PDB file of C-alpha atoms in Angstrom:
ATOM      1  CA  UNK A1072      23.204   2.778   4.020  1.00  0.00           C
ATOM      2  CA  UNK A1073      23.491   3.001   7.806  1.00  0.00           C
ATOM      3  CA  UNK A1074      20.203   3.333   9.632  1.00  0.00           C
ATOM      4  CA  UNK A1075      21.417   2.470  13.109  1.00  0.00           C
ATOM      5  CA  UNK A1076      22.589   5.954  14.021  1.00  0.00           C
ATOM      6  CA  UNK A1077      20.529   7.969  16.468  1.00  0.00           C
ATOM      7  CA  UNK A1078      20.779  11.322  14.678  1.00  0.00           C
ATOM      8  CA  UNK A1079      19.629  11.798  11.076  1.00  0.00           C
ATOM      9  CA  UNK A1080      19.658  15.242   9.466  1.00  0.00           C
ATOM     10  CA  UNK A1081      20.135  16.784  12.894  1.00  0.00           C
ATOM     11  CA  UNK A1082      17.057  14.988  14.259  1.00  0.00           C
ATOM     12  CA  UNK A1083      17.445  12.827  17.360  1.00  0.00           C
ATOM     13  CA  UNK A1084      15.389   9.811  16.305  1.00  0.00           C
ATOM     14  CA  UNK A1085      15.305   8.393  19.831  1.00  0.00           C
ATOM     15  CA  UNK A1086      13.258  11.383  20.996  1.00  0.00           C
ATOM     16  CA  UNK A1087      10.726  11.654  18.184  1.00  0.00           C
ATOM     17  CA  UNK A1088       7.192  12.266  19.516  1.00  0.00           C
ATOM     18  CA  UNK A1089       4.329   9.800  19.074  1.00  0.00           C
ATOM     19  CA  UNK A1090       0.911  11.367  18.500  1.00  0.00           C
ATOM     20  CA  UNK A1091      -2.228   9.871  19.987  1.00  0.00           C
ATOM     21  CA  UNK A1092      -5.303   9.454  17.781  1.00  0.00           C
ATOM     22  CA  UNK A1093      -7.115  12.373  19.399  1.00  0.00           C
ATOM     23  CA  UNK A1094      -4.040  14.567  19.010  1.00  0.00           C
ATOM     24  CA  UNK A1095      -3.849  13.726  15.300  1.00  0.00           C
ATOM     25  CA  UNK A1096      -7.500  14.637  14.789  1.00  0.00           C
ATOM     26  CA  UNK A1097      -7.134  17.935  16.625  1.00  0.00           C
ATOM     27  CA  UNK A1098      -3.940  18.876  14.776  1.00  0.00           C
ATOM     28  CA  UNK A1099      -5.505  18.109  11.398  1.00  0.00           C
ATOM     29  CA  UNK A1100      -8.492  20.237  12.291  1.00  0.00           C
ATOM     30  CA  UNK A1101      -6.116  23.110  13.007  1.00  0.00           C
ATOM     31  CA  UNK A1102      -4.087  22.403   9.850  1.00  0.00           C
ATOM     32  CA  UNK A1103      -7.220  22.738   7.722  1.00  0.00           C
ATOM     33  CA  UNK A1104      -7.726  26.151   9.317  1.00  0.00           C
ATOM     34  CA  UNK A1105      -4.266  27.231   8.212  1.00  0.00           C
ATOM     35  CA  UNK A1106      -2.433  26.738  11.513  1.00  0.00           C
ATOM     36  CA  UNK A1107       1.276  26.434  10.585  1.00  0.00           C
ATOM     37  CA  UNK A1108       2.293  25.471  14.119  1.00  0.00           C
ATOM     38  CA  UNK A1109      -0.107  22.500  14.012  1.00  0.00           C
ATOM     39  CA  UNK A1110       1.355  21.502  10.632  1.00  0.00           C
ATOM     40  CA  UNK A1111       4.888  21.483  12.069  1.00  0.00           C
ATOM     41  CA  UNK A1112       3.762  19.413  15.058  1.00  0.00           C
ATOM     42  CA  UNK A1113       2.040  16.917  12.762  1.00  0.00           C
ATOM     43  CA  UNK A1114       5.155  16.585  10.619  1.00  0.00           C
ATOM     44  CA  UNK A1115       7.331  15.946  13.689  1.00  0.00           C
ATOM     45  CA  UNK A1116       4.785  13.464  15.022  1.00  0.00           C
ATOM     46  CA  UNK A1117       5.034  11.385  11.824  1.00  0.00           C
ATOM     47  CA  UNK A1118       8.805  11.334  11.300  1.00  0.00           C
ATOM     48  CA  UNK A1119       8.874   7.783  12.689  1.00  0.00           C
ATOM     49  CA  UNK A1120       6.757   6.838   9.666  1.00  0.00           C
ATOM     50  CA  UNK A1121       9.501   8.163   7.372  1.00  0.00           C
ATOM     51  CA  UNK A1122      12.115   6.182   9.299  1.00  0.00           C
ATOM     52  CA  UNK A1123      10.070   2.995   8.933  1.00  0.00           C
ATOM     53  CA  UNK A1124       9.778   3.498   5.177  1.00  0.00           C
ATOM     54  CA  UNK A1125      13.440   4.246   4.454  1.00  0.00           C
ATOM     55  CA  UNK A1126      14.459   1.007   6.180  1.00  0.00           C
ATOM     56  CA  UNK A1127      13.234  -0.907   3.119  1.00  0.00           C
ATOM     57  CA  UNK A1128      15.873   0.955   1.077  1.00  0.00           C
ATOM     58  CA  UNK A1129      18.764   0.047   3.386  1.00  0.00           C
ATOM     59  CA  UNK A1130      20.270  -2.240   0.723  1.00  0.00           C
ATOM     60  CA  UNK A1131      20.912   0.802  -1.470  1.00  0.00           C
ATOM     61  CA  UNK A1132      24.128   2.793  -1.307  1.00  0.00           C
ATOM     62  CA  UNK A1133      22.322   6.071  -0.699  1.00  0.00           C
ATOM     63  CA  UNK A1134      23.070   8.195   2.335  1.00  0.00           C
ATOM     64  CA  UNK A1135      20.457   7.761   5.092  1.00  0.00           C
ATOM     65  CA  UNK A1136      20.288  11.528   5.640  1.00  0.00           C
ATOM     66  CA  UNK A1137      19.447  12.096   1.964  1.00  0.00           C
ATOM     67  CA  UNK A1138      16.719   9.448   1.950  1.00  0.00           C
ATOM     68  CA  UNK A1139      15.275  10.833   5.176  1.00  0.00           C
ATOM     69  CA  UNK A1140      15.081  14.319   3.673  1.00  0.00           C
ATOM     70  CA  UNK A1141      13.396  13.014   0.516  1.00  0.00           C
ATOM     71  CA  UNK A1142      11.012  10.929   2.617  1.00  0.00           C
ATOM     72  CA  UNK A1143      10.075  14.042   4.585  1.00  0.00           C
ATOM     73  CA  UNK A1144       9.131  15.746   1.316  1.00  0.00           C
ATOM     74  CA  UNK A1145       6.763  12.862   0.586  1.00  0.00           C
ATOM     75  CA  UNK A1146       5.357  13.125   4.129  1.00  0.00           C
ATOM     76  CA  UNK A1147       4.703  16.857   3.739  1.00  0.00           C
ATOM     77  CA  UNK A1148       2.960  16.275   0.383  1.00  0.00           C
ATOM     78  CA  UNK A1149       0.783  13.630   2.033  1.00  0.00           C
ATOM     79  CA  UNK A1150      -0.165  15.993   4.878  1.00  0.00           C
ATOM     80  CA  UNK A1151      -1.016  18.804   2.465  1.00  0.00           C
ATOM     81  CA  UNK A1152      -3.177  16.560   0.268  1.00  0.00           C
ATOM     82  CA  UNK A1153      -4.784  14.182   2.781  1.00  0.00           C
ATOM     83  CA  UNK A1154      -8.584  14.145   2.793  1.00  0.00           C
ATOM     84  CA  UNK A1155      -9.897  13.272   6.255  1.00  0.00           C
ATOM     85  CA  UNK A1156     -13.344  12.417   4.838  1.00  0.00           C
ATOM     86  CA  UNK A1157     -12.040   9.333   2.987  1.00  0.00           C
ATOM     87  CA  UNK A1158     -12.152   7.142   6.125  1.00  0.00           C
ATOM     88  CA  UNK A1159      -8.584   5.978   5.472  1.00  0.00           C
ATOM     89  CA  UNK A1160      -5.733   6.061   7.985  1.00  0.00           C
ATOM     90  CA  UNK A1161      -3.187   8.785   7.329  1.00  0.00           C
ATOM     91  CA  UNK A1162      -0.338   6.248   7.353  1.00  0.00           C
ATOM     92  CA  UNK A1163      -2.118   4.177   4.675  1.00  0.00           C
ATOM     93  CA  UNK A1164      -2.274   7.258   2.479  1.00  0.00           C
ATOM     94  CA  UNK A1165       1.169   8.628   3.328  1.00  0.00           C
ATOM     95  CA  UNK A1166       3.372   5.550   2.919  1.00  0.00           C
ATOM     96  CA  UNK A1167       2.932   5.218  -0.892  1.00  0.00           C
ATOM     97  CA  UNK A1168       3.651   8.937  -1.302  1.00  0.00           C
ATOM     98  CA  UNK A1169       6.831   8.694   0.768  1.00  0.00           C
ATOM     99  CA  UNK A1170       7.967   5.610  -1.153  1.00  0.00           C
ATOM    100  CA  UNK A1171       7.141   7.264  -4.469  1.00  0.00           C
ATOM    101  CA  UNK A1172       9.197  10.322  -3.597  1.00  0.00           C
ATOM    102  CA  UNK A1173      12.182   8.147  -2.617  1.00  0.00           C
ATOM    103  CA  UNK A1174      11.874   5.967  -5.730  1.00  0.00           C
ATOM    104  CA  UNK A1175      11.849   9.048  -7.972  1.00  0.00           C
ATOM    105  CA  UNK A1176      14.969  10.309  -6.227  1.00  0.00           C
ATOM    106  CA  UNK A1177      16.747   6.956  -6.626  1.00  0.00           C
ATOM    107  CA  UNK A1178      15.696   6.681 -10.264  1.00  0.00           C
ATOM    108  CA  UNK A1179      16.854  10.188 -11.122  1.00  0.00           C
ATOM    109  CA  UNK A1180      20.185   9.645  -9.352  1.00  0.00           C
ATOM    110  CA  UNK A1181      20.850   6.175 -10.712  1.00  0.00           C
ATOM    111  CA  UNK A1182      23.859   6.062 -13.031  1.00  0.00           C
ATOM    112  CA  UNK A1183      22.100   3.398 -15.109  1.00  0.00           C
ATOM    113  CA  UNK A1184      18.708   4.961 -15.657  1.00  0.00           C
ATOM    114  CA  UNK A1185      15.712   2.955 -16.734  1.00  0.00           C
ATOM    115  CA  UNK A1186      12.948   4.938 -18.394  1.00  0.00           C
ATOM    116  CA  UNK A1187       9.703   5.366 -16.485  1.00  0.00           C
ATOM    117  CA  UNK A1188       7.767   3.760 -19.342  1.00  0.00           C
ATOM    118  CA  UNK A1189       9.862   0.587 -19.073  1.00  0.00           C
ATOM    119  CA  UNK A1190       9.365   0.468 -15.322  1.00  0.00           C
ATOM    120  CA  UNK A1191       5.619   0.901 -15.772  1.00  0.00           C
ATOM    121  CA  UNK A1192       5.533  -2.020 -18.206  1.00  0.00           C
ATOM    122  CA  UNK A1193       7.589  -4.197 -15.864  1.00  0.00           C
ATOM    123  CA  UNK A1194       5.397  -3.541 -12.839  1.00  0.00           C
ATOM    124  CA  UNK A1195       2.211  -4.010 -14.846  1.00  0.00           C
ATOM    125  CA  UNK A1196       3.595  -7.397 -15.904  1.00  0.00           C
ATOM    126  CA  UNK A1197       4.373  -8.301 -12.289  1.00  0.00           C
ATOM    127  CA  UNK A1198       0.891  -7.170 -11.264  1.00  0.00           C
ATOM    128  CA  UNK A1199      -0.719  -9.308 -13.992  1.00  0.00           C
ATOM    129  CA  UNK A1200       1.422 -12.304 -13.058  1.00  0.00           C
ATOM    130  CA  UNK A1201       0.550 -12.094  -9.364  1.00  0.00           C
ATOM    131  CA  UNK A1202      -3.170 -11.855 -10.170  1.00  0.00           C
ATOM    132  CA  UNK A1203      -2.978 -14.817 -12.556  1.00  0.00           C
ATOM    133  CA  UNK A1204      -1.224 -17.010  -9.993  1.00  0.00           C
ATOM    134  CA  UNK A1205      -3.812 -16.054  -7.377  1.00  0.00           C
ATOM    135  CA  UNK A1206      -6.700 -16.967  -9.668  1.00  0.00           C
ATOM    136  CA  UNK A1207      -5.299 -20.036 -11.440  1.00  0.00           C
ATOM    137  CA  UNK A1208      -2.697 -21.316  -8.935  1.00  0.00           C
ATOM    138  CA  UNK A1209      -0.078 -21.604 -11.664  1.00  0.00           C
ATOM    139  CA  UNK A1210       2.458 -19.415 -13.431  1.00  0.00           C
ATOM    140  CA  UNK A1211       1.217 -17.614 -16.574  1.00  0.00           C
ATOM    141  CA  UNK A1212       3.071 -17.757 -19.870  1.00  0.00           C
ATOM    142  CA  UNK A1213       4.583 -14.604 -21.307  1.00  0.00           C
ATOM    143  CA  UNK A1214       1.871 -14.699 -23.986  1.00  0.00           C
ATOM    144  CA  UNK A1215      -0.855 -14.732 -21.336  1.00  0.00           C
ATOM    145  CA  UNK A1216       0.725 -11.767 -19.564  1.00  0.00           C
ATOM    146  CA  UNK A1217       1.053  -9.899 -22.866  1.00  0.00           C
ATOM    147  CA  UNK A1218      -2.596 -10.539 -23.684  1.00  0.00           C
ATOM    148  CA  UNK A1219      -3.723  -9.369 -20.243  1.00  0.00           C
ATOM    149  CA  UNK A1220      -1.916  -6.008 -20.291  1.00  0.00           C
ATOM    150  CA  UNK A1221      -2.052  -5.457 -24.069  1.00  0.00           C
ATOM    151  CA  UNK A1222       1.696  -5.112 -24.611  1.00  0.00           C
ATOM    152  CA  UNK A1223       3.943  -7.119 -26.969  1.00  0.00           C
ATOM    153  CA  UNK A1224       5.737  -9.986 -25.246  1.00  0.00           C
ATOM    154  CA  UNK A1225       9.144  -8.848 -26.533  1.00  0.00           C
ATOM    155  CA  UNK A1226       8.661  -5.470 -24.822  1.00  0.00           C
ATOM    156  CA  UNK A1227       7.629  -7.178 -21.565  1.00  0.00           C
ATOM    157  CA  UNK A1228      10.782  -9.322 -21.560  1.00  0.00           C
ATOM    158  CA  UNK A1229      12.906  -6.257 -22.282  1.00  0.00           C
ATOM    159  CA  UNK A1230      11.244  -4.265 -19.494  1.00  0.00           C
ATOM    160  CA  UNK A1231      11.614  -7.080 -16.963  1.00  0.00           C
ATOM    161  CA  UNK A1232      15.309  -7.365 -17.782  1.00  0.00           C
ATOM    162  CA  UNK A1233      15.755  -3.604 -17.444  1.00  0.00           C
ATOM    163  CA  UNK A1234      14.504  -3.181 -13.905  1.00  0.00           C
ATOM    164  CA  UNK A1235      16.680  -4.046 -10.964  1.00  0.00           C
ATOM    165  CA  UNK A1236      15.637  -5.921  -7.859  1.00  0.00           C
ATOM    166  CA  UNK A1237      12.035  -6.759  -8.823  1.00  0.00           C
ATOM    167  CA  UNK A1238       9.920  -7.571  -5.777  1.00  0.00           C
ATOM    168  CA  UNK A1239       6.687  -9.386  -5.073  1.00  0.00           C
ATOM    169  CA  UNK A1240       3.600  -7.208  -5.013  1.00  0.00           C
ATOM    170  CA  UNK A1241       2.738  -8.874  -1.733  1.00  0.00           C
ATOM    171  CA  UNK A1242       5.959  -7.787  -0.007  1.00  0.00           C
ATOM    172  CA  UNK A1243       4.992  -5.848   3.146  1.00  0.00           C
ATOM    173  CA  UNK A1244       6.054  -2.211   3.191  1.00  0.00           C
ATOM    174  CA  UNK A1245       4.748  -0.891   6.495  1.00  0.00           C
ATOM    175  CA  UNK A1246       2.669  -2.203   9.410  1.00  0.00           C
ATOM    176  CA  UNK A1247       0.751  -0.168  11.966  1.00  0.00           C
ATOM    177  CA  UNK A1248      -1.572  -1.608  14.571  1.00  0.00           C
ATOM    178  CA  UNK A1249      -1.879  -4.931  12.742  1.00  0.00           C
ATOM    179  CA  UNK A1250      -2.693  -3.324   9.366  1.00  0.00           C
ATOM    180  CA  UNK A1251      -0.096  -4.110   6.704  1.00  0.00           C
ATOM    181  CA  UNK A1252       0.546  -2.074   3.556  1.00  0.00           C
ATOM    182  CA  UNK A1253       1.948  -4.032   0.584  1.00  0.00           C
ATOM    183  CA  UNK A1254       3.872  -3.084  -2.567  1.00  0.00           C
ATOM    184  CA  UNK A1255       0.761  -3.754  -4.675  1.00  0.00           C
ATOM    185  CA  UNK A1256      -0.969  -0.876  -2.869  1.00  0.00           C
ATOM    186  CA  UNK A1257       1.299   1.506  -4.803  1.00  0.00           C
ATOM    187  CA  UNK A1258       0.609   0.069  -8.262  1.00  0.00           C
ATOM    188  CA  UNK A1259      -1.839   1.811 -10.556  1.00  0.00           C
ATOM    189  CA  UNK A1260      -2.992   0.987 -14.074  1.00  0.00           C
ATOM    190  CA  UNK A1261      -6.077   1.443 -16.271  1.00  0.00           C
ATOM    191  CA  UNK A1262      -7.995  -1.032 -14.116  1.00  0.00           C
ATOM    192  CA  UNK A1263      -6.791   0.410 -10.817  1.00  0.00           C
ATOM    193  CA  UNK A1264      -7.473   4.152 -10.633  1.00  0.00           C
ATOM    194  CA  UNK A1265      -7.139   6.345  -7.545  1.00  0.00           C
ATOM    195  CA  UNK A1266     -10.765   5.921  -6.473  1.00  0.00           C
ATOM    196  CA  UNK A1267     -10.556   2.121  -6.671  1.00  0.00           C
ATOM    197  CA  UNK A1268      -7.179   2.186  -4.911  1.00  0.00           C
ATOM    198  CA  UNK A1269      -8.637   4.049  -1.933  1.00  0.00           C
ATOM    199  CA  UNK A1270     -11.702   1.796  -1.920  1.00  0.00           C
ATOM    200  CA  UNK A1271      -9.558  -1.355  -1.945  1.00  0.00           C
ATOM    201  CA  UNK A1272      -7.434  -0.069   0.926  1.00  0.00           C
ATOM    202  CA  UNK A1273     -10.562   0.579   2.989  1.00  0.00           C
ATOM    203  CA  UNK A1274     -11.967  -2.863   2.203  1.00  0.00           C
ATOM    204  CA  UNK A1275      -8.670  -4.513   3.091  1.00  0.00           C
ATOM    205  CA  UNK A1276      -8.588  -2.725   6.439  1.00  0.00           C
ATOM    206  CA  UNK A1277     -12.183  -3.773   7.118  1.00  0.00           C
ATOM    207  CA  UNK A1278     -11.386  -7.413   6.286  1.00  0.00           C
ATOM    208  CA  UNK A1279      -8.415  -7.419   8.658  1.00  0.00           C
ATOM    209  CA  UNK A1280     -10.875  -6.872  11.504  1.00  0.00           C
ATOM    210  CA  UNK A1281     -12.795 -10.069  10.741  1.00  0.00           C
ATOM    211  CA  UNK A1282     -12.117 -13.446  12.294  1.00  0.00           C
ATOM    212  CA  UNK A1283      -9.963 -15.844  10.272  1.00  0.00           C
ATOM    213  CA  UNK A1284     -12.890 -18.008   9.140  1.00  0.00           C
ATOM    214  CA  UNK A1285     -15.136 -15.065   8.246  1.00  0.00           C
ATOM    215  CA  UNK A1286     -12.316 -13.425   6.291  1.00  0.00           C
ATOM    216  CA  UNK A1287     -11.690 -16.689   4.419  1.00  0.00           C
ATOM    217  CA  UNK A1288     -15.381 -16.948   3.510  1.00  0.00           C
ATOM    218  CA  UNK A1289     -15.448 -13.375   2.169  1.00  0.00           C
ATOM    219  CA  UNK A1290     -12.341 -14.065   0.072  1.00  0.00           C
ATOM    220  CA  UNK A1291     -13.847 -17.234  -1.398  1.00  0.00           C
ATOM    221  CA  UNK A1292     -17.239 -15.656  -2.067  1.00  0.00           C
ATOM    222  CA  UNK A1293     -16.301 -12.238  -3.427  1.00  0.00           C
ATOM    223  CA  UNK A1294     -12.692 -12.557  -4.609  1.00  0.00           C
ATOM    224  CA  UNK A1295     -12.844 -16.072  -6.059  1.00  0.00           C
ATOM    225  CA  UNK A1296     -16.545 -15.960  -7.002  1.00  0.00           C
ATOM    226  CA  UNK A1297     -17.555 -19.237  -5.357  1.00  0.00           C
ATOM    227  CA  UNK A1298     -21.127 -20.072  -4.353  1.00  0.00           C
ATOM    228  CA  UNK A1299     -22.132 -20.617  -0.736  1.00  0.00           C
ATOM    229  CA  UNK A1300     -22.432 -24.350  -1.419  1.00  0.00           C
ATOM    230  CA  UNK A1301     -18.917 -24.462  -2.871  1.00  0.00           C
ATOM    231  CA  UNK A1302     -17.578 -22.556   0.129  1.00  0.00           C
ATOM    232  CA  UNK A1303     -19.404 -24.899   2.495  1.00  0.00           C
ATOM    233  CA  UNK A1304     -17.862 -27.953   0.810  1.00  0.00           C
ATOM    234  CA  UNK A1305     -14.386 -26.433   0.890  1.00  0.00           C
ATOM    235  CA  UNK A1306     -14.287 -25.473   4.561  1.00  0.00           C
ATOM    236  CA  UNK A1307     -16.482 -28.332   5.849  1.00  0.00           C
ATOM    237  CA  UNK A1308     -19.542 -26.570   7.263  1.00  0.00           C
ATOM    238  CA  UNK A1309     -23.172 -26.276   6.175  1.00  0.00           C
ATOM    239  CA  UNK A1310     -24.448 -23.795   3.613  1.00  0.00           C
ATOM    240  CA  UNK A1311     -26.621 -22.242   6.321  1.00  0.00           C
ATOM    241  CA  UNK A1312     -23.548 -21.625   8.484  1.00  0.00           C
ATOM    242  CA  UNK A1313     -21.742 -20.048   5.531  1.00  0.00           C
ATOM    243  CA  UNK A1314     -24.726 -17.776   4.928  1.00  0.00           C
ATOM    244  CA  UNK A1315     -24.845 -16.692   8.580  1.00  0.00           C
ATOM    245  CA  UNK A1316     -21.100 -16.078   8.827  1.00  0.00           C
ATOM    246  CA  UNK A1317     -21.120 -14.186   5.534  1.00  0.00           C
ATOM    247  CA  UNK A1318     -23.945 -11.902   6.682  1.00  0.00           C
ATOM    248  CA  UNK A1319     -22.192 -11.215   9.989  1.00  0.00           C
ATOM    249  CA  UNK A1320     -18.929 -10.450   8.205  1.00  0.00           C
ATOM    250  CA  UNK A1321     -20.550  -8.081   5.710  1.00  0.00           C
ATOM    251  CA  UNK A1322     -22.396  -6.319   8.525  1.00  0.00           C
ATOM    252  CA  UNK A1323     -19.157  -5.865  10.475  1.00  0.00           C
ATOM    253  CA  UNK A1324     -17.368  -4.520   7.383  1.00  0.00           C
ATOM    254  CA  UNK A1325     -20.254  -2.165   6.628  1.00  0.00           C
ATOM    255  CA  UNK A1326     -20.168  -0.787  10.170  1.00  0.00           C
ATOM    256  CA  UNK A1327     -16.406  -0.233   9.908  1.00  0.00           C
ATOM    257  CA  UNK A1328     -16.635   1.500   6.524  1.00  0.00           C
ATOM    258  CA  UNK A1329     -19.582   3.676   7.532  1.00  0.00           C
ATOM    259  CA  UNK A1330     -18.489   7.352   7.847  1.00  0.00           C
TER     260      UNK A1330
END
């Protein structure tokens, strides 16, 4: 797939507009009032987002024009369904929808089709594996993965063999202004519903605005469940310093997440 050409689907990609934050807010206000012109301007102002997403599919044999068109469908769906009250960046919300639209297109046009149920099992297994490694710092057995997601190990092996080009859940998909969206942000299961997905995205964005040491303390305290004393021993400072840094970090995150 060639992505180095200037014109895709009749669109000159070198001249695509870039919307400022205040322009985005004003256009969305008009969109909510039913202004079709504002909707068209917002679509054009986010076509660079579609281009960024389809680059991750450049190893496929699909035509760039086709993927761009499908990506635009995902963009339009995101615009029509975006809730500005969620305190989430539009790009954070839109990227998974664009990717999902492209993946559905590739799946439906693949000569060797893998059922959606098998893909779901495979990605749940990958999700469980990544979480296990993060918590235990070692690879889980197939039995441990099967127990975690409640699916027979034979079916997991079959599903993993069926999918092509499995990727890490921590593979970056899109970056804007220092905020990175990862593959895992698209995954959903019984423990990861839409509300929790949005909440986790907001928390991740808030954490990215902390200093390196404060972010590390929050990860140890609330993601790994360590006490302040354990954190202090690990990073070589006093418990009182950990407490102060933790309070400052939580206050900063709260201010960021406040509507």
